[in-house]
Coordinates of C-alpha atoms in Angstrom, one line a residue:
X8 CA -29.0 20.4 10.7
X9 CA -27.9 21.4 14.1
X10 CA -26.4 19.4 16.4
X11 CA -24.2 19.0 19.8
X12 CA -20.7 17.3 19.7
X13 CA -19.4 15.7 23.1
X14 CA -15.9 16.1 23.6
X15 CA -14.3 14.0 25.9
X16 CA -11.5 11.2 25.8
X17 CA -10.2 12.6 23.0
X18 CA -13.2 11.5 21.0
X19 CA -16.5 13.3 19.5
X20 CA -19.9 12.1 20.4
X21 CA -22.4 13.9 17.8
X22 CA -25.8 14.4 19.1
X23 CA -28.2 15.5 16.1
X24 CA -30.9 18.2 17.4
X25 CA -34.0 16.1 15.5
X26 CA -36.7 17.6 18.0
X27 CA -37.5 20.7 18.7
X28 CA -36.8 20.6 22.9
X29 CA -34.0 18.0 24.1
X30 CA -33.0 17.9 27.7
X31 CA -29.3 17.3 28.6
X32 CA -28.9 15.3 31.9
X33 CA -27.3 12.1 33.9
X34 CA -30.8 10.2 33.6
X35 CA -31.4 8.0 31.5
X36 CA -34.5 9.3 29.8
X37 CA -32.9 12.3 28.6
X38 CA -32.3 12.6 24.9
X39 CA -28.9 13.9 25.4
X40 CA -27.5 11.5 28.0
X41 CA -24.3 12.8 30.0
X42 CA -23.0 10.2 32.4
X43 CA -21.2 12.2 35.4
X44 CA -22.2 12.7 38.8
X45 CA -21.6 16.4 38.5
X46 CA -24.3 16.9 35.7
X47 CA -27.9 17.1 37.2
X48 CA -30.6 14.6 36.5
X49 CA -32.1 16.7 33.9
X50 CA -29.4 19.8 34.2
X51 CA -30.5 21.8 31.1
X52 CA -32.2 22.1 27.7
X53 CA -32.1 22.8 23.8
X54 CA -35.0 24.3 22.3
X55 CA -35.8 25.5 18.9
X56 CA -37.8 28.8 18.5
X57 CA -38.0 30.4 15.0
X58 CA -35.4 28.7 13.7
X59 CA -33.1 29.9 16.2
X60 CA -31.5 27.0 18.9
X61 CA -31.6 28.1 22.5
X62 CA -29.9 26.6 25.7
X63 CA -31.6 27.2 29.2
X64 CA -30.5 25.9 32.6
X65 CA -33.1 24.0 34.3
X66 CA -31.9 24.5 37.9
X67 CA -28.8 22.4 38.0
X68 CA -26.5 22.0 40.7
X69 CA -23.2 23.1 39.1
X70 CA -25.1 25.3 36.6
X71 CA -24.7 25.5 33.1
X72 CA -21.8 27.8 31.0
X73 CA -21.7 29.4 27.6
X74 CA -18.5 30.4 26.6
X75 CA -17.3 31.0 29.9
X76 CA -20.2 32.6 31.0
X77 CA -22.7 30.8 33.4
X78 CA -26.4 31.8 32.3
X79 CA -29.3 32.6 34.3
X80 CA -31.7 32.6 31.6
X81 CA -32.5 31.5 28.0
X82 CA -29.4 32.1 25.7
X83 CA -29.5 32.2 21.9
X84 CA -26.9 29.5 20.3
X85 CA -24.6 30.4 17.5
X86 CA -22.1 28.2 15.5
X87 CA -19.4 27.0 17.6
X88 CA -20.6 28.2 20.9
X89 CA -19.3 26.3 23.8
X90 CA -21.6 24.9 26.4
X91 CA -20.1 23.1 29.4
X92 CA -22.7 21.2 31.9
X93 CA -20.8 20.2 34.9
X94 CA -17.1 18.7 33.8
X95 CA -18.8 18.1 30.0
X96 CA -18.0 20.2 27.3
X97 CA -20.1 20.3 24.1
X98 CA -19.8 22.0 21.0
X99 CA -23.0 23.6 18.9
X100 CA -22.9 23.5 15.3
X101 CA -25.1 24.8 12.7
X102 CA -24.9 23.5 9.0
X103 CA -27.0 26.5 8.1
X104 CA -24.3 29.1 9.1
X105 CA -21.2 26.5 9.4
X106 CA -20.6 27.0 5.7
X107 CA -20.0 30.9 5.8
X108 CA -18.7 30.9 9.4
X109 CA -15.8 28.4 8.2
X110 CA -15.2 30.2 5.2
X111 CA -14.5 33.5 7.1
X112 CA -12.2 31.2 9.8
X113 CA -10.4 29.5 7.0
X114 CA -8.8 33.0 5.7
X115 CA -8.2 33.8 9.3
X116 CA -6.7 30.3 10.1
X117 CA -4.2 30.4 7.1
X118 CA -3.4 34.4 8.3
X119 CA -2.6 33.8 12.0
X120 CA -3.3 30.6 13.1
X121 CA -1.3 27.8 12.9
X122 CA -3.6 25.2 14.2
X123 CA -5.8 22.7 12.3
X124 CA -9.5 23.6 12.6
X125 CA -10.1 19.5 13.2
X126 CA -9.1 18.4 16.3
X127 CA -10.0 15.6 18.5
X128 CA -10.7 17.6 21.6
X129 CA -11.3 21.1 22.2
X130 CA -8.3 23.5 21.4
X131 CA -8.5 27.1 20.7
X132 CA -5.6 29.3 20.1
X133 CA -6.1 32.9 21.2
X134 CA -4.2 35.8 20.1
X135 CA -2.1 37.7 22.2
X136 CA -1.3 41.7 21.4
X137 CA 2.2 42.6 22.8
X138 CA 2.3 39.5 25.0
X139 CA 6.1 39.3 25.2
X140 CA 5.8 39.5 28.7
X141 CA 4.1 36.1 29.0
X142 CA 7.3 34.2 28.7
X143 CA 8.7 34.1 32.3
X144 CA 11.5 31.9 31.1
X145 CA 12.9 30.0 27.9
X146 CA 15.2 27.4 27.2
X147 CA 17.2 26.7 23.6
X148 CA 16.4 23.5 22.1
X149 CA 19.4 23.5 20.0
X150 CA 20.2 20.3 18.1
X151 CA 18.3 18.1 20.6
X152 CA 21.1 17.0 22.0
X153 CA 20.7 16.2 25.8
X154 CA 22.6 18.8 28.2
X155 CA 23.4 16.9 31.6
X156 CA 25.2 19.6 33.5
X157 CA 22.4 20.4 35.7
X158 CA 20.4 17.5 37.2
X159 CA 22.5 14.8 35.6
X160 CA 21.0 12.2 37.8
X161 CA 17.5 13.3 37.3
X162 CA 17.7 13.7 33.5
X163 CA 19.1 10.2 33.2
X164 CA 16.5 8.5 35.3
X165 CA 13.9 10.6 33.2
X166 CA 15.3 9.3 29.8
X167 CA 15.5 6.3 31.1
X168 CA 12.0 6.0 32.3
X169 CA 10.4 7.5 29.2
X170 CA 12.4 5.1 27.0
X171 CA 11.3 2.0 29.1
X172 CA 7.5 3.2 28.6
X173 CA 8.0 3.7 25.1
X174 CA 10.3 0.9 23.9
X175 CA 8.7 -1.7 21.4
X176 CA 5.5 0.7 20.7
X177 CA 5.2 1.0 17.0
X178 CA 1.5 2.1 17.0
X179 CA 1.8 6.3 16.3
X180 CA -1.5 6.6 18.0
X181 CA -0.8 4.7 20.9
X182 CA 2.8 6.4 21.2
X183 CA 1.5 9.7 21.8
X184 CA -1.1 9.2 25.1
X185 CA 2.3 7.2 26.2
X186 CA 4.6 9.8 25.9
X187 CA 1.9 11.9 28.3
X188 CA 1.6 9.0 30.7
X189 CA 5.4 9.0 31.1
X190 CA 5.5 12.9 31.4
X191 CA 2.8 12.4 34.3
X192 CA 5.1 10.2 36.0
X193 CA 8.2 12.6 35.4
X194 CA 6.1 15.5 36.5
X195 CA 3.6 14.5 39.6
X196 CA 2.5 18.4 39.6
X197 CA 0.9 17.8 36.1
X198 CA -2.8 18.5 35.9
X199 CA -3.2 18.3 32.0
X200 CA -0.8 17.7 28.8
X201 CA -1.1 17.7 25.2
X202 CA 0.6 16.9 22.1
X203 CA 0.4 18.5 18.8
X204 CA 2.0 17.4 15.4
X205 CA 3.0 19.1 12.5
X206 CA 1.0 18.1 9.7
X207 CA 2.7 18.4 5.9
X208 CA 0.8 21.4 5.1
X209 CA 2.7 22.8 8.1
X210 CA -0.5 23.2 10.4
X211 CA -0.4 21.6 14.4
X212 CA -3.0 19.1 14.5
X213 CA -4.1 18.3 18.3
X214 CA -3.3 14.6 18.8
X215 CA -3.2 13.4 22.3
X216 CA -4.7 14.7 25.7
X217 CA -4.2 13.8 29.3
X218 CA -5.9 15.0 32.7
X219 CA -4.9 13.9 36.1
X220 CA -8.6 14.2 37.4
X221 CA -11.1 12.3 35.1
X222 CA -13.5 15.1 35.6
X223 CA -11.8 17.5 33.8
X224 CA -13.3 18.7 30.4
X225 CA -11.2 18.2 27.3
X226 CA -10.6 22.0 26.6
X227 CA -7.1 23.6 26.3
X228 CA -6.2 27.0 25.4
X229 CA -2.6 27.9 24.2
X230 CA -1.4 31.3 23.5
X231 CA -0.3 31.9 19.9
X232 CA 2.6 33.9 21.2
X233 CA 4.2 30.9 22.9
X234 CA 3.4 28.6 20.4
X235 CA 4.8 30.6 17.6
X236 CA 7.9 30.9 19.7
X237 CA 8.2 27.5 20.3
X238 CA 8.1 26.5 16.7
X239 CA 10.0 29.0 15.2
X240 CA 12.9 29.5 17.6
X241 CA 12.8 25.7 18.8
X242 CA 12.5 27.0 22.3
X243 CA 11.2 25.9 25.1
X244 CA 8.9 28.4 27.4
X245 CA 7.8 28.4 30.9
X246 CA 4.8 30.6 32.3
X247 CA 4.4 30.8 35.8
X248 CA 1.4 31.6 37.5
X249 CA 0.1 33.5 34.7
X250 CA -3.2 33.9 35.7
X251 CA -2.4 36.1 38.7
X252 CA 0.7 38.0 37.4
X253 CA 0.0 41.5 37.0
X254 CA 2.4 41.3 33.9
X255 CA -0.1 39.5 32.1
X256 CA -3.2 42.1 32.5
X257 CA -3.1 43.2 29.1
X258 CA -2.8 40.2 27.6
X259 CA -6.2 38.5 27.3
X260 CA -5.0 34.7 26.0
X261 CA -3.2 34.5 29.6
X262 CA -5.5 36.1 31.8
X263 CA -8.1 34.0 30.4
X264 CA -6.6 30.8 31.5
X265 CA -7.5 28.7 34.4
X266 CA -3.5 27.6 34.9
X267 CA -1.5 28.5 37.1
X268 CA 1.8 27.3 35.5
X269 CA 2.6 25.8 32.0
X270 CA 5.4 24.7 30.2
X271 CA 5.8 24.1 26.1
X272 CA 8.4 22.6 24.6
X273 CA 9.2 21.6 21.0
X274 CA 9.3 18.2 19.7
X275 CA 12.6 18.2 17.2
X276 CA 12.8 15.5 14.7
X277 CA 16.3 13.8 13.7
X278 CA 16.8 16.8 11.2
X279 CA 16.6 19.2 14.2
X280 CA 13.7 21.0 13.0
X281 CA 10.2 21.0 14.7
X282 CA 7.7 18.0 14.4
X283 CA 5.1 19.2 17.4
X284 CA 4.8 20.6 20.7
X285 CA 4.2 19.3 24.0
X286 CA 2.2 21.2 26.4
X287 CA 1.9 20.8 30.3
X288 CA 0.3 22.6 32.8
X289 CA -0.7 22.4 36.7
X290 CA -3.6 24.4 38.2
X291 CA -2.1 24.0 41.6
X292 CA -0.8 27.6 43.0
X293 CA 1.5 25.5 45.2
X294 CA 3.1 23.5 42.7
X295 CA 4.3 25.9 39.8
X296 CA 6.8 24.5 37.4
X297 CA 10.4 26.1 37.9
X298 CA 13.1 26.6 35.2
X299 CA 14.9 23.2 36.2
X300 CA 11.5 21.7 35.4
X301 CA 11.1 23.1 32.0
X302 CA 15.0 21.8 31.5
X303 CA 14.2 18.3 32.6
X304 CA 10.7 18.4 29.9
X305 CA 13.3 19.6 27.3
X306 CA 15.4 16.6 28.0
X307 CA 12.3 14.2 28.0
X308 CA 10.9 15.8 25.0
X309 CA 13.7 15.2 23.1
X310 CA 13.6 11.3 23.9
X311 CA 10.1 11.5 23.7
X312 CA 10.8 12.8 19.9
X313 CA 13.5 10.3 19.2
X314 CA 11.3 7.4 20.1
X315 CA 8.3 8.9 18.0
X316 CA 10.7 9.2 14.9
X317 CA 12.1 5.7 15.1
X318 CA 8.4 4.6 15.5
X319 CA 7.7 6.4 12.4
X320 CA 10.4 5.1 10.5
X321 CA 9.6 1.4 11.6
X322 CA 6.1 2.1 10.4
X323 CA 7.5 3.3 7.3
X324 CA 9.7 0.5 6.7
X325 CA 7.0 -1.8 7.4
X326 CA 4.8 -0.1 4.8
X327 CA 7.7 -0.2 2.7
X328 CA 8.2 -3.9 3.2
X329 CA 4.8 -4.5 2.5
X330 CA 4.8 -2.4 -0.9
X331 CA 7.9 -4.5 -1.9
X332 CA 6.0 -7.9 -1.3
X333 CA 3.1 -6.4 -3.2
X334 CA 5.4 -5.2 -6.0
X335 CA 6.9 -8.8 -6.2
X336 CA 3.5 -10.5 -6.7
X337 CA 2.7 -7.7 -9.3
X338 CA 6.2 -8.3 -10.9
X339 CA 5.5 -12.3 -11.2
X340 CA 1.8 -11.4 -12.6
X341 CA 3.3 -9.4 -15.2
X342 CA 5.8 -12.2 -16.2
X343 CA 3.2 -14.8 -16.4
X344 CA 1.5 -12.3 -19.3
X345 CA 4.8 -13.1 -20.9
X346 CA 4.9 -16.1 -23.0
X347 CA 7.0 -18.8 -20.7
X348 CA 8.6 -20.1 -23.9
X349 CA 9.0 -19.3 -27.6
X350 CA 7.5 -21.8 -30.4
X351 CA 9.6 -24.3 -31.7
X352 CA 9.7 -24.4 -35.3
X353 CA 11.4 -26.3 -38.1
X354 CA 14.0 -23.9 -40.2
X355 CA 13.4 -20.9 -37.7
X356 CA 15.1 -19.8 -34.5
X357 CA 13.5 -17.1 -31.8
X358 CA 14.6 -15.3 -28.8
X359 CA 13.3 -12.4 -26.5
X360 CA 14.3 -11.1 -23.4
X361 CA 12.4 -8.4 -20.9
X362 CA 14.2 -6.4 -18.3
X363 CA 12.5 -3.8 -16.6
X364 CA 13.8 -0.8 -14.8
X365 CA 11.7 -1.1 -11.9
X366 CA 9.6 -3.7 -10.5
X367 CA 7.2 -3.8 -13.0
X368 CA 7.6 -2.3 -16.8
X369 CA 5.7 -1.3 -19.7
X370 CA 7.5 -2.9 -22.3
X371 CA 5.9 -6.1 -23.7
X372 CA 6.2 -9.0 -26.4
X373 CA 4.2 -12.2 -27.3
X374 CA 4.3 -15.4 -29.8
X375 CA 1.0 -16.6 -30.9
X376 CA 0.6 -19.7 -33.2
X377 CA -2.2 -19.1 -35.7
X378 CA -4.0 -21.3 -38.2
X379 CA -2.3 -22.2 -41.0
X380 CA 1.2 -22.2 -39.9
X381 CA 1.3 -18.7 -39.1
X382 CA 2.9 -16.9 -36.5
X383 CA 1.8 -13.7 -34.7
X384 CA 4.8 -11.7 -33.1
X385 CA 3.7 -8.5 -30.9
X386 CA 6.0 -6.2 -29.5
X387 CA 5.2 -2.7 -27.8
X388 CA 6.3 -0.3 -25.8
X389 CA 4.3 1.6 -23.4
X390 CA 5.2 5.6 -22.6
X391 CA 6.5 5.8 -19.0
X392 CA 7.8 3.2 -16.7
X393 CA 6.6 1.6 -13.4
X394 CA 3.0 0.6 -12.3
X395 CA 0.8 2.9 -14.7
X396 CA 3.1 1.6 -17.6
X397 CA 2.8 -2.0 -16.4
X398 CA -1.4 -1.8 -15.9
X399 CA -1.5 -0.3 -19.8
X400 CA 1.0 -3.6 -21.1
X401 CA -1.5 -5.8 -19.2
X402 CA -4.4 -4.3 -20.9
X403 CA -2.5 -4.3 -24.2
X404 CA -1.8 -8.0 -24.0
X405 CA -5.3 -8.9 -23.2
X406 CA -6.3 -6.8 -26.4
X407 CA -4.0 -8.6 -28.5
X408 CA -4.7 -12.1 -27.7
X409 CA -8.6 -11.4 -27.8
X410 CA -7.9 -9.7 -31.4
X411 CA -5.8 -12.6 -32.9
X412 CA -8.5 -15.2 -32.1
X413 CA -10.5 -13.6 -35.1
X414 CA -8.0 -11.4 -37.1
X415 CA -4.9 -13.0 -39.1
X416 CA -4.2 -9.8 -41.2
X417 CA -1.6 -7.2 -40.0
X418 CA -3.4 -4.2 -41.1
X419 CA -6.9 -4.8 -39.7
X420 CA -5.4 -6.4 -36.3
X421 CA -3.4 -3.4 -35.4
X422 CA -6.3 -0.9 -36.4
X423 CA -8.9 -3.0 -34.3
X424 CA -6.0 -3.1 -31.3
X425 CA -5.7 0.6 -31.3
X426 CA -9.5 1.0 -31.3
X427 CA -9.8 -1.0 -28.2
X428 CA -6.5 0.8 -26.6
X429 CA -8.0 4.4 -27.7
X430 CA -11.3 3.5 -25.5
X431 CA -10.9 4.9 -22.0
X432 CA -7.3 5.5 -22.5
X433 CA -5.5 7.2 -20.1
X434 CA -4.1 10.6 -21.5
X435 CA -0.4 10.4 -22.4
X436 CA -0.4 6.6 -22.3
X437 CA 0.1 5.8 -25.8
X438 CA 2.0 2.6 -26.9
X439 CA 4.5 2.3 -29.8
X440 CA 4.0 -1.2 -31.3
X441 CA 5.0 -3.9 -34.0
X442 CA 3.0 -6.6 -35.3
X443 CA 4.0 -9.5 -37.4
X444 CA 2.4 -12.0 -39.4
X445 CA 4.7 -14.9 -40.3
X446 CA 4.2 -17.6 -42.6
X447 CA 6.2 -20.2 -41.8
X448 CA 5.5 -22.1 -45.0
X449 CA 6.1 -18.8 -47.4
X450 CA 8.8 -17.4 -45.0
X451 CA 6.5 -13.9 -45.7
X452 CA 6.1 -11.6 -43.1
X453 CA 3.8 -8.8 -43.1
X454 CA 4.4 -6.2 -40.4
X455 CA 2.4 -3.0 -39.2
X456 CA 4.3 -0.5 -37.2
X457 CA 2.5 2.0 -34.9
X458 CA 5.1 4.5 -34.0
X459 CA 7.9 2.4 -33.0
X460 CA 11.2 2.1 -34.6
X461 CA 11.5 0.0 -37.6
X462 CA 12.9 -3.8 -37.1
X463 CA 16.6 -4.3 -38.5
X464 CA 16.8 -6.8 -41.2
X465 CA 20.4 -8.5 -41.0
X466 CA 21.1 -10.3 -44.1
X467 CA 23.0 -13.1 -44.7
X468 CA 26.1 -11.3 -45.9
X469 CA 26.2 -9.0 -43.0
X470 CA 24.4 -5.8 -44.6
X471 CA 21.5 -4.6 -42.9
X472 CA 18.0 -3.0 -44.2
X473 CA 15.3 -1.1 -42.2
X474 CA 11.7 -0.1 -43.2
X475 CA 11.2 3.4 -44.5
X476 CA 9.8 6.1 -42.4
X477 CA 6.6 6.7 -44.4
X478 CA 5.3 3.1 -43.3
X479 CA 5.4 4.0 -39.7
X480 CA 2.1 5.0 -38.3
X481 CA 0.7 6.7 -35.2
X482 CA 1.4 5.2 -31.8
X483 CA -1.9 3.0 -30.4
X484 CA -3.9 5.0 -28.0
X485 CA -3.4 8.4 -30.0
X486 CA -6.3 8.4 -32.2
X487 CA -9.0 5.9 -33.1
X488 CA -10.3 4.9 -36.4
X489 CA -6.9 5.3 -38.3
X490 CA -5.6 2.9 -40.8
X491 CA -2.2 1.4 -40.5
X492 CA 0.0 0.5 -43.7
X493 CA 1.4 -3.0 -44.1
X494 CA 4.9 -3.6 -45.2
X495 CA 5.8 -7.3 -46.5
X496 CA 9.2 -8.8 -46.7
X497 CA 10.1 -12.6 -47.2
X498 CA 13.0 -13.8 -45.0
X499 CA 15.4 -15.7 -46.7
X500 CA 17.7 -18.1 -45.3
X501 CA 20.3 -17.0 -43.1
X502 CA 18.4 -13.5 -42.2
X503 CA 17.9 -12.5 -39.2
X504 CA 14.9 -9.6 -37.8
X505 CA 15.8 -7.7 -34.6
X506 CA 13.6 -5.4 -32.9
X507 CA 13.8 -3.6 -29.8
X508 CA 12.8 -1.2 -27.4
X509 CA 14.5 2.5 -26.9
X510 CA 16.0 1.4 -23.5
X511 CA 18.5 -0.4 -25.9
X512 CA 19.5 2.5 -28.1
X513 CA 19.3 4.9 -25.1
X514 CA 20.8 2.9 -22.5
X515 CA 23.4 5.4 -20.8
X516 CA 26.5 5.1 -19.0
X517 CA 28.0 6.8 -16.0
X518 CA 29.2 9.7 -18.4
X519 CA 25.6 10.1 -19.7
X520 CA 26.4 9.0 -23.0
X521 CA 23.9 7.1 -24.9
X522 CA 24.4 3.6 -26.6
X523 CA 23.2 4.5 -30.0
X524 CA 21.9 3.2 -33.0
X525 CA 25.5 3.5 -34.7
X526 CA 26.7 0.8 -32.0
X527 CA 23.8 -1.1 -32.2
X528 CA 23.9 -1.4 -35.8
X529 CA 27.6 -2.4 -35.6
X530 CA 27.0 -5.2 -33.1
X531 CA 24.0 -6.7 -35.2
X532 CA 26.3 -6.6 -38.3
X533 CA 29.6 -7.9 -36.7
X534 CA 27.9 -11.0 -34.6
X535 CA 26.7 -14.4 -35.6
X536 CA 23.3 -14.1 -37.4
X537 CA 22.0 -16.7 -34.8
X538 CA 19.1 -14.9 -33.3
X539 CA 19.6 -16.2 -29.8
X540 CA 23.3 -15.6 -29.8
X541 CA 22.9 -12.5 -31.1
X542 CA 20.2 -11.7 -28.6
X543 CA 22.7 -12.7 -25.8
X544 CA 25.6 -10.8 -27.6
X545 CA 23.7 -7.6 -27.7
X546 CA 22.3 -7.5 -24.3
X547 CA 25.6 -8.1 -22.7
X548 CA 26.8 -5.5 -24.8
X549 CA 24.7 -3.0 -23.5
X550 CA 25.0 -4.1 -19.8
X551 CA 29.0 -3.4 -20.3
X552 CA 28.5 0.0 -21.8
X553 CA 26.1 0.9 -19.0
X554 CA 29.1 0.1 -17.0
X555 CA 27.2 -0.6 -13.7
X556 CA 24.6 2.5 -14.1
X557 CA 21.0 2.0 -13.1
X558 CA 18.8 1.1 -15.6
X559 CA 16.7 4.2 -16.8
X560 CA 14.2 2.5 -19.1
X561 CA 13.2 -0.9 -19.5
X562 CA 15.3 -3.1 -21.8
X563 CA 13.2 -5.6 -24.4
X564 CA 14.8 -7.3 -27.4
X565 CA 13.2 -9.9 -30.1
X566 CA 15.1 -11.7 -32.5
X567 CA 14.3 -14.1 -35.2
X568 CA 15.0 -15.8 -38.3
X569 CA 15.6 -18.5 -40.5
X570 CA 18.3 -20.8 -40.2
X571 CA 21.0 -20.9 -43.1
X572 CA 19.3 -24.1 -45.0
X573 CA 16.1 -25.9 -44.3
X574 CA 16.1 -29.4 -45.4
X575 CA 12.8 -30.5 -43.7
X576 CA 9.5 -29.6 -44.0
X577 CA 8.3 -27.0 -41.7
X578 CA 6.4 -27.9 -38.7
X579 CA 5.5 -25.6 -35.6
X580 CA 6.4 -28.0 -32.6
X581 CA 4.8 -26.3 -29.9
X582 CA 4.3 -22.6 -28.6
X583 CA 1.2 -20.5 -27.4
X584 CA -1.9 -20.8 -29.2
X585 CA -3.8 -17.7 -30.2

């Protein structure tokens, strides 16, 4: 599909060529309506013959120009041709040839053209062959500090002017046109100005344009030599009366310009590196820019760059505030997935703690009351941290609760949970997991361990016991259809079970030393067997060991056990029901 793109006011309007003949003109009946007194009522037409599009002037007063040449007869159009109708500029686009044309152009752009292809106005960077002489004067940008030795009053007045005009503006899209408005106030001779900013890939993206006269078209030409020198050397460039100077006869890009005088200066960021350029020019031969003007523009551009950087930082700060607020909400949502309180069971004590390294994390625990005076204790650690891990954690929480509605046997439950987690699993996001079914009447617990560290059992005499490695299966989310072994153990009075994530055993201090399993076992042995007291002492010791070092992983701990003596029948008083 062929189309004409009208470039005006920094915006583009697309006219698809759906008919074999379409007329351009000021009259409202024209298929391509161009609202300008300098455009004839029926100015020109585009026609399609044998799959080729042509443009033909219809005897207009101001003529029709293609690629800078006024036409006197019907002319065939090629992709990316520029058509000037009075002051209106249009670009011809033909999708049948655009792909190959853009592919060839992309290679050339990557080699020599620092300006991106997509622009909000018609910008052309033309090559120069040996045109170092186009630079009439230059001025080093340095670190962006102001030099007030020359014209201090004028410079200070200009700085105050642009600061006042830009004060309070944090909308980056609105800021750039304001910069040009301020420049036109400081430089009354300026006829046209544009701002280009450097993208993350290093390309220069046209962002704003301004004309002194509304009748001017939105077309800008820049010399690649000047543009590259401004960016590489952080230098302001003055080119005076470029169109008439004999020294530019060999430079096609300069000799084709209709400007009489131009200035191009870098916008230097807070680190002193260019973030873009400002280019202004005048077509009045009686008002050529001088070196003092270039010096002034460098100062004004420096202040404009500071205002832009400040606005950008303000936008970044506001975005960060918004993200922080969203993360606080996410953290509250994740906390709601964990039980608010643990069940109260005669003869048993329960303790659990969750502390994420970031706003949200991937550790998980839950405590569900099952029929027949049984309890389900679920404990997991998602690979990774932050938001991705928290999303997997939320899915795990839902899967565990829905599974335990129908299954009360540890091995079968973990197998079903694993199959759910394998369905549409994200690669690399596995979960180490422990599921305990505790019968509070017989005191027997059935465990199925999926890739997690073995729980540590502290006997009443202070000795420790852990389950053998062969009882540990694969983590959840690795392979579906896998069976999981079940180990059983009867909890005796005064015994405590400790389940932990590697955020506990691998906590680090400022010297990069690990907390380690030996210290963890030692703390379990020498501290009171009461689950709540033990949990609090372990967490306090981990934080003491870290000595203020930031947490590198989520720290989650669960302790539960029988009281030394049970004198009354076991009864579950409260807790989360499955």
